[in-house]
């Protein structure tokens, strides 16, 4: 049984709820938006208990200032914590609180949080 593509589902889910682009690769150059969210798959426990699959994602919220990045990350965190009540197959959410995490490759402010998302295999 193949697990659901949680990263793709999250990108679509966050895109529907946020007024910023949601991407898997950080845009660079002149096309980079002032505010955006990036989702990175960072592992997880994988298959366990025969029908459960846990993934881990790191979510970066970029904006024009640390305050705006923190506000965007708080919006993302609220959506992420509500995933068990969404149509996505996520059964619970654990993870870190959003924190300031300057990006050494760009001049943009960034806030980052990491989440573990247990899912049920169908």
Coordinates of N, CA, C and O in Angstrom, one line a residue:
X1 N 0.8 -1.2 0.0 CA 0.0 0.0 0.0 C 0.9 1.2 0.0 O 1.8 1.4 0.8
X2 N 0.7 2.1 -0.9 CA 1.5 3.3 -1.0 C 0.9 4.4 -0.2 O -0.4 4.7 -0.2
X3 N 1.7 5.1 0.6 CA 1.2 6.2 1.5 C 0.7 7.4 0.6 O 1.2 7.6 -0.5
X4 N -0.2 8.2 1.1 CA -0.6 9.4 0.4 C 0.6 10.4 0.3 O 1.5 10.4 1.1
X5 N 0.6 11.2 -0.8 CA 1.6 12.3 -0.9 C 1.2 13.5 -0.1 O 0.6 14.4 -0.6
X6 N 1.5 13.4 1.2 CA 1.1 14.4 2.1 C 1.7 15.8 1.7 O 1.0 16.8 1.9
X7 N 2.9 15.9 1.2 CA 3.5 17.1 0.9 C 2.6 17.8 -0.2 O 2.3 19.0 -0.1
X8 N 2.3 17.1 -1.3 CA 1.4 17.6 -2.3 C 0.1 18.1 -1.8 O -0.5 19.1 -2.2
X9 N -0.5 17.2 -0.9 CA -1.8 17.6 -0.3 C -1.7 18.8 0.5 O -2.6 19.7 0.5
X10 N -0.6 19.0 1.3 CA -0.4 20.2 2.1 C -0.2 21.4 1.3 O -0.8 22.5 1.6
X11 N 0.5 21.3 0.2 CA 0.7 22.5 -0.7 C -0.7 23.0 -1.2 O -1.0 24.2 -1.1
X12 N -1.5 22.1 -1.7 CA -2.8 22.4 -2.1 C -3.7 23.0 -1.0 O -4.4 24.0 -1.2
X13 N -3.6 22.3 0.1 CA -4.5 22.7 1.3 C -4.1 24.1 1.8 O -5.0 25.0 2.0
X14 N -2.8 24.4 1.9 CA -2.4 25.7 2.4 C -2.6 26.8 1.3 O -3.0 27.9 1.6
X15 N -2.4 26.4 0.0 CA -2.7 27.4 -1.0 C -4.1 27.8 -1.0 O -4.4 29.0 -1.3
X16 N -5.1 27.0 -0.7 CA -6.5 27.3 -0.6 C -6.8 28.3 0.5 O -7.8 29.0 0.5
X17 N -6.0 28.3 1.6 CA -6.3 29.0 2.8 C -5.4 30.3 3.0 O -5.7 31.0 3.9
X18 N -4.3 30.4 2.3 CA -3.4 31.5 2.4 C -3.4 32.4 1.2 O -3.6 31.9 0.1
X19 N -3.2 33.7 1.4 CA -3.1 34.6 0.3 C -1.7 34.8 -0.3 O -1.3 35.8 -0.7
X20 N -0.9 33.7 -0.2 CA 0.5 33.8 -0.6 C 0.8 32.5 -1.4 O 0.1 31.5 -1.2
X21 N 1.8 32.5 -2.3 CA 2.1 31.2 -2.9 C 2.7 30.2 -1.9 O 3.3 30.5 -0.9
X22 N 2.4 28.9 -2.2 CA 2.9 27.8 -1.4 C 3.7 26.9 -2.4 O 3.1 26.5 -3.4
X23 N 4.9 26.7 -2.1 CA 5.8 26.0 -3.0 C 6.7 24.9 -2.3 O 6.7 24.9 -1.1
X24 N 7.3 24.1 -3.1 CA 8.2 23.1 -2.6 C 9.7 23.5 -2.8 O 10.6 23.0 -2.2
X25 N 9.9 24.5 -3.7 CA 11.3 25.0 -4.0 C 11.3 26.5 -3.8 O 10.4 27.2 -4.4
X26 N 12.2 27.0 -3.1 CA 12.3 28.5 -2.9 C 12.5 29.2 -4.2 O 13.5 28.9 -4.9
X27 N 11.6 30.1 -4.6 CA 11.9 30.9 -5.8 C 13.1 31.8 -5.6 O 13.3 32.3 -4.5
X28 N 13.9 32.0 -6.6 CA 15.0 32.8 -6.5 C 15.0 33.9 -7.6 O 14.2 33.8 -8.6
X29 N 15.8 34.9 -7.4 CA 15.9 36.0 -8.4 C 14.7 37.0 -8.4 O 14.0 37.1 -7.3
X30 N 14.5 37.7 -9.5 CA 13.5 38.7 -9.5 C 12.1 38.2 -9.4 O 11.2 38.9 -9.1
X31 N 11.9 36.9 -9.7 CA 10.5 36.3 -9.6 C 10.1 35.9 -8.2 O 9.0 35.5 -8.0
X32 N 11.0 36.0 -7.2 CA 10.7 35.6 -5.9 C 9.7 36.6 -5.3 O 9.9 37.8 -5.2
X33 N 8.5 36.1 -4.8 CA 7.5 36.9 -4.2 C 8.0 37.5 -2.9 O 8.9 36.9 -2.2
X34 N 7.4 38.6 -2.4 CA 7.7 39.2 -1.1 C 7.3 38.3 0.0 O 8.0 38.2 1.0
X35 N 6.2 37.5 -0.1 CA 5.8 36.6 0.9 C 5.4 35.3 0.2 O 4.8 35.2 -0.8
X36 N 5.9 34.2 0.9 CA 5.5 32.9 0.4 C 5.8 31.8 1.4 O 6.5 32.1 2.4
X37 N 5.3 30.6 1.2 CA 5.5 29.5 2.2 C 6.1 28.4 1.4 O 5.7 28.1 0.3
X38 N 7.1 27.8 2.0 CA 7.8 26.6 1.4 C 7.7 25.4 2.3 O 7.9 25.5 3.5
X39 N 7.3 24.3 1.7 CA 7.2 23.0 2.4 C 8.3 22.1 2.0 O 8.4 21.8 0.8
X40 N 9.0 21.5 2.9 CA 10.1 20.6 2.7 C 9.8 19.3 3.4 O 9.5 19.3 4.6
X41 N 9.8 18.2 2.7 CA 9.7 16.9 3.3 C 11.0 16.6 4.0 O 12.0 16.6 3.4
X42 N 10.9 16.3 5.3 CA 12.2 16.1 6.1 C 12.2 14.7 6.8 O 12.8 14.6 7.9
X43 N 11.4 13.8 6.3 CA 11.5 12.4 6.8 C 10.3 12.0 7.6 O 9.2 12.3 7.2
X44 N 10.5 11.5 8.8 CA 9.4 11.0 9.6 C 9.6 9.5 9.9 O 10.5 8.8 9.4
X45 N 8.7 9.0 10.7 CA 8.8 7.6 11.2 C 8.5 6.6 10.0 O 8.9 5.4 10.1
X46 N 7.7 7.0 9.0 CA 7.4 6.1 8.0 C 6.3 5.2 8.4 O 5.4 5.5 9.2
X47 N 6.3 4.0 7.8 CA 5.2 3.0 8.1 C 5.4 2.4 9.5 O 6.5 2.0 9.9
X48 N 4.3 2.3 10.2 CA 4.2 1.7 11.6 C 2.8 1.3 11.8 O 1.9 1.8 11.2
X49 N 2.6 0.4 12.7 CA 1.3 -0.1 13.1 C 0.5 -0.6 11.9 O -0.7 -0.4 11.9
X50 N 1.1 -1.1 10.9 CA 0.5 -1.7 9.7 C -0.3 -0.8 8.8 O -0.3 -0.9 7.6
X51 N -1.1 0.1 9.4 CA -1.9 1.0 8.6 C -1.6 2.5 8.8 O -2.4 3.4 8.4
X52 N -0.6 2.8 9.6 CA -0.2 4.2 9.9 C 1.1 4.6 9.2 O 2.0 3.7 9.1
X53 N 1.2 5.8 8.7 CA 2.4 6.3 8.1 C 2.6 7.7 8.6 O 1.8 8.6 8.4
X54 N 3.8 8.0 9.2 CA 4.1 9.3 9.7 C 5.1 10.0 8.9 O 6.2 9.4 8.6
X55 N 4.8 11.2 8.4 CA 5.7 12.0 7.7 C 6.1 13.2 8.5 O 5.4 13.6 9.5
X56 N 7.2 13.8 8.2 CA 7.7 15.0 8.9 C 7.9 16.1 7.8 O 8.5 15.8 6.7
X57 N 7.4 17.3 8.0 CA 7.6 18.4 7.1 C 8.1 19.6 7.8 O 7.8 19.8 9.0
X58 N 9.0 20.4 7.1 CA 9.4 21.6 7.7 C 8.7 22.7 6.8 O 8.8 22.6 5.6
X59 N 8.2 23.7 7.5 CA 7.4 24.7 6.8 C 8.1 26.1 7.0 O 8.2 26.5 8.2
X60 N 8.6 26.7 6.0 CA 9.3 28.0 6.0 C 8.3 29.1 5.6 O 7.7 28.9 4.5
X61 N 8.1 30.1 6.4 CA 7.3 31.2 6.0 C 8.2 32.4 5.8 O 8.9 32.9 6.7
X62 N 8.2 32.9 4.5 CA 9.1 34.1 4.1 C 8.2 35.3 4.0 O 7.1 35.3 3.6
X63 N 8.8 36.5 4.4 CA 8.1 37.7 4.3 C 9.2 38.9 4.3 O 10.4 38.6 4.4
X64 N 8.7 40.1 4.3 CA 9.5 41.3 4.1 C 10.2 41.6 5.4 O 11.2 42.4 5.4
X65 N 9.7 41.2 6.6 CA 10.3 41.5 7.9 C 10.1 40.3 8.8 O 9.2 39.5 8.6
X66 N 10.9 40.3 9.9 CA 10.7 39.2 10.9 C 9.3 39.2 11.4 O 8.7 38.1 11.7
X67 N 8.7 40.3 11.7 CA 7.3 40.4 12.2 C 6.3 39.8 11.3 O 5.4 39.0 11.7
X68 N 6.4 40.1 10.0 CA 5.5 39.6 9.0 C 5.7 38.1 8.8 O 4.8 37.4 8.5
X69 N 7.0 37.7 8.8 CA 7.3 36.3 8.7 C 6.7 35.5 9.9 O 6.1 34.4 9.7
X70 N 6.8 36.0 11.0 CA 6.2 35.4 12.2 C 4.7 35.4 12.1 O 4.1 34.4 12.5
X71 N 4.1 36.4 11.7 CA 2.6 36.4 11.5 C 2.1 35.4 10.5 O 1.2 34.7 10.7
X72 N 2.9 35.3 9.4 CA 2.5 34.3 8.4 C 2.7 32.9 8.9 O 1.9 32.0 8.8
X73 N 3.8 32.7 9.7 CA 4.0 31.4 10.3 C 3.0 31.0 11.3 O 2.6 29.9 11.4
X74 N 2.4 32.0 12.0 CA 1.4 31.8 13.0 C 0.1 31.3 12.2 O -0.6 30.5 12.7
X75 N -0.2 32.0 11.1 CA -1.3 31.5 10.3 C -1.2 30.1 9.8 O -2.1 29.3 9.8
X76 N 0.1 29.8 9.3 CA 0.3 28.4 8.9 C 0.2 27.5 10.0 O -0.4 26.4 9.9
X77 N 0.7 27.8 11.2 CA 0.6 26.9 12.4 C -0.8 26.6 12.7 O -1.2 25.5 13.0
X78 N -1.7 27.6 12.7 CA -3.1 27.4 13.0 C -3.7 26.4 12.0 O -4.5 25.5 12.4
X79 N -3.4 26.6 10.7 CA -3.9 25.6 9.7 C -3.4 24.2 9.9 O -4.1 23.2 9.8
X80 N -2.1 24.1 10.2 CA -1.4 22.8 10.4 C -2.0 22.1 11.6 O -2.3 20.9 11.5
X81 N -2.2 22.8 12.7 CA -2.8 22.2 13.9 C -4.2 21.7 13.7 O -4.7 20.9 14.5
X82 N -4.9 22.3 12.7 CA -6.3 21.9 12.5 C -6.4 20.8 11.4 O -7.5 20.4 11.1
X83 N -5.3 20.3 10.9 CA -5.4 19.2 9.9 C -6.2 18.0 10.3 O -6.9 17.5 9.4
X84 N -6.2 17.5 11.5 CA -7.0 16.4 11.8 C -8.5 16.6 11.6 O -9.3 15.6 11.4
X85 N -9.0 17.8 11.6 CA -10.4 18.1 11.3 C -10.6 18.5 9.8 O -11.7 18.8 9.4
X86 N -9.6 18.4 9.0 CA -9.7 18.7 7.5 C -9.9 17.4 6.7 O -9.9 16.3 7.3
X87 N -10.2 17.5 5.4 CA -10.3 16.4 4.6 C -9.1 15.5 4.4 O -9.1 14.4 3.9
X88 N -7.9 16.1 4.8 CA -6.7 15.3 4.6 C -6.6 14.1 5.5 O -7.2 14.2 6.6
X89 N -5.9 13.1 5.2 CA -5.8 11.9 6.0 C -4.9 12.0 7.2 O -4.3 10.9 7.7
X90 N -4.7 13.1 7.8 CA -3.9 13.4 8.9 C -4.7 13.1 10.2 O -5.8 13.7 10.4
X91 N -4.1 12.3 11.1 CA -4.9 11.9 12.3 C -4.5 12.8 13.5 O -5.3 12.9 14.5
X92 N -3.3 13.3 13.5 CA -2.9 14.2 14.6 C -1.7 15.0 14.1 O -1.1 14.7 13.1
X93 N -1.3 16.0 14.9 CA -0.2 16.9 14.6 C 0.6 17.2 15.8 O 0.1 17.6 16.8
X94 N 1.9 17.0 15.7 CA 2.9 17.4 16.7 C 4.0 18.1 16.0 O 4.2 18.0 14.8
X95 N 4.7 18.9 16.8 CA 5.8 19.7 16.1 C 6.2 20.9 16.9 O 5.8 21.0 18.1
X96 N 7.1 21.6 16.3 CA 7.7 22.8 17.0 C 6.8 24.0 16.8 O 6.0 24.1 15.8
X97 N 7.0 25.0 17.7 CA 6.3 26.3 17.5 C 7.2 27.0 16.4 O 8.4 26.8 16.3
X98 N 6.5 27.9 15.6 CA 7.3 28.7 14.6 C 8.3 29.5 15.4 O 8.1 30.1 16.4
X99 N 9.5 29.6 14.7 CA 10.6 30.4 15.3 C 11.3 31.2 14.2 O 11.3 30.8 13.1
X100 N 11.9 32.3 14.6 CA 12.7 33.1 13.6 C 13.9 32.2 13.2 O 14.6 31.6 14.0
X101 N 14.1 32.2 11.9 CA 15.1 31.4 11.3 C 15.7 32.1 10.1 O 15.3 31.8 8.9
X102 N 16.6 33.1 10.2 CA 17.1 33.9 9.1 C 17.6 32.9 8.0 O 18.3 32.0 8.3
X103 N 17.3 33.3 6.8 CA 17.8 32.5 5.6 C 19.2 33.1 5.2 O 19.2 34.3 4.7
X104 N 20.2 32.4 5.3 CA 21.6 33.0 5.0 C 21.7 33.2 3.5 O 22.7 33.9 3.0
X105 N 20.9 32.6 2.6 CA 21.0 32.7 1.2 C 20.2 33.9 0.6 O 20.4 34.2 -0.6
X106 N 19.3 34.4 1.4 CA 18.5 35.6 0.8 C 18.4 36.7 1.9 O 18.8 36.5 3.0
X107 N 17.9 37.8 1.5 CA 17.7 38.9 2.5 C 16.4 38.9 3.1 O 16.1 39.7 3.9
X108 N 15.5 37.9 2.7 CA 14.2 37.8 3.3 C 14.2 37.2 4.7 O 15.0 36.3 5.0
X109 N 13.3 37.7 5.5 CA 13.0 37.2 6.8 C 12.3 35.8 6.7 O 11.5 35.6 5.7
X110 N 12.6 34.9 7.6 CA 12.0 33.6 7.5 C 11.6 33.1 9.0 O 12.4 33.3 9.9
X111 N 10.5 32.5 9.1 CA 10.1 31.8 10.3 C 9.9 30.3 9.9 O 9.3 30.0 8.9
X112 N 10.3 29.4 10.8 CA 10.3 28.0 10.5 C 9.6 27.2 11.6 O 9.8 27.5 12.7
X113 N 8.9 26.1 11.2 CA 8.4 25.1 12.1 C 8.4 23.8 11.5 O 8.3 23.7 10.2
X114 N 8.6 22.7 12.3 CA 8.6 21.4 11.8 C 7.5 20.6 12.4 O 7.2 20.7 13.6
X115 N 6.8 19.8 11.6 CA 5.6 19.1 12.1 C 5.7 17.6 11.7 O 6.2 17.2 10.7
X116 N 5.2 16.7 12.7 CA 5.1 15.3 12.4 C 3.6 15.0 12.2 O 2.8 15.4 13.0
X117 N 3.3 14.3 11.1 CA 1.9 14.1 10.7 C 1.6 12.7 10.5 O 1.9 12.1 9.4
X118 N 1.1 12.0 11.5 CA 0.6 10.6 11.3 C -0.6 10.6 10.4 O -1.5 11.4 10.5
X119 N -0.6 9.6 9.4 CA -1.7 9.5 8.5 C -2.2 8.0 8.5 O -1.4 7.1 8.9
X120 N -3.3 7.8 8.0 CA -3.9 6.5 7.9 C -3.8 6.0 6.4 O -4.2 6.8 5.5
X121 N -3.3 4.8 6.2 CA -3.2 4.3 4.8 C -4.6 3.7 4.4 O -5.3 3.1 5.2
X122 N -5.0 4.0 3.2 CA -6.2 3.4 2.7 C -6.0 2.2 1.9 O -5.2 2.0 1.2

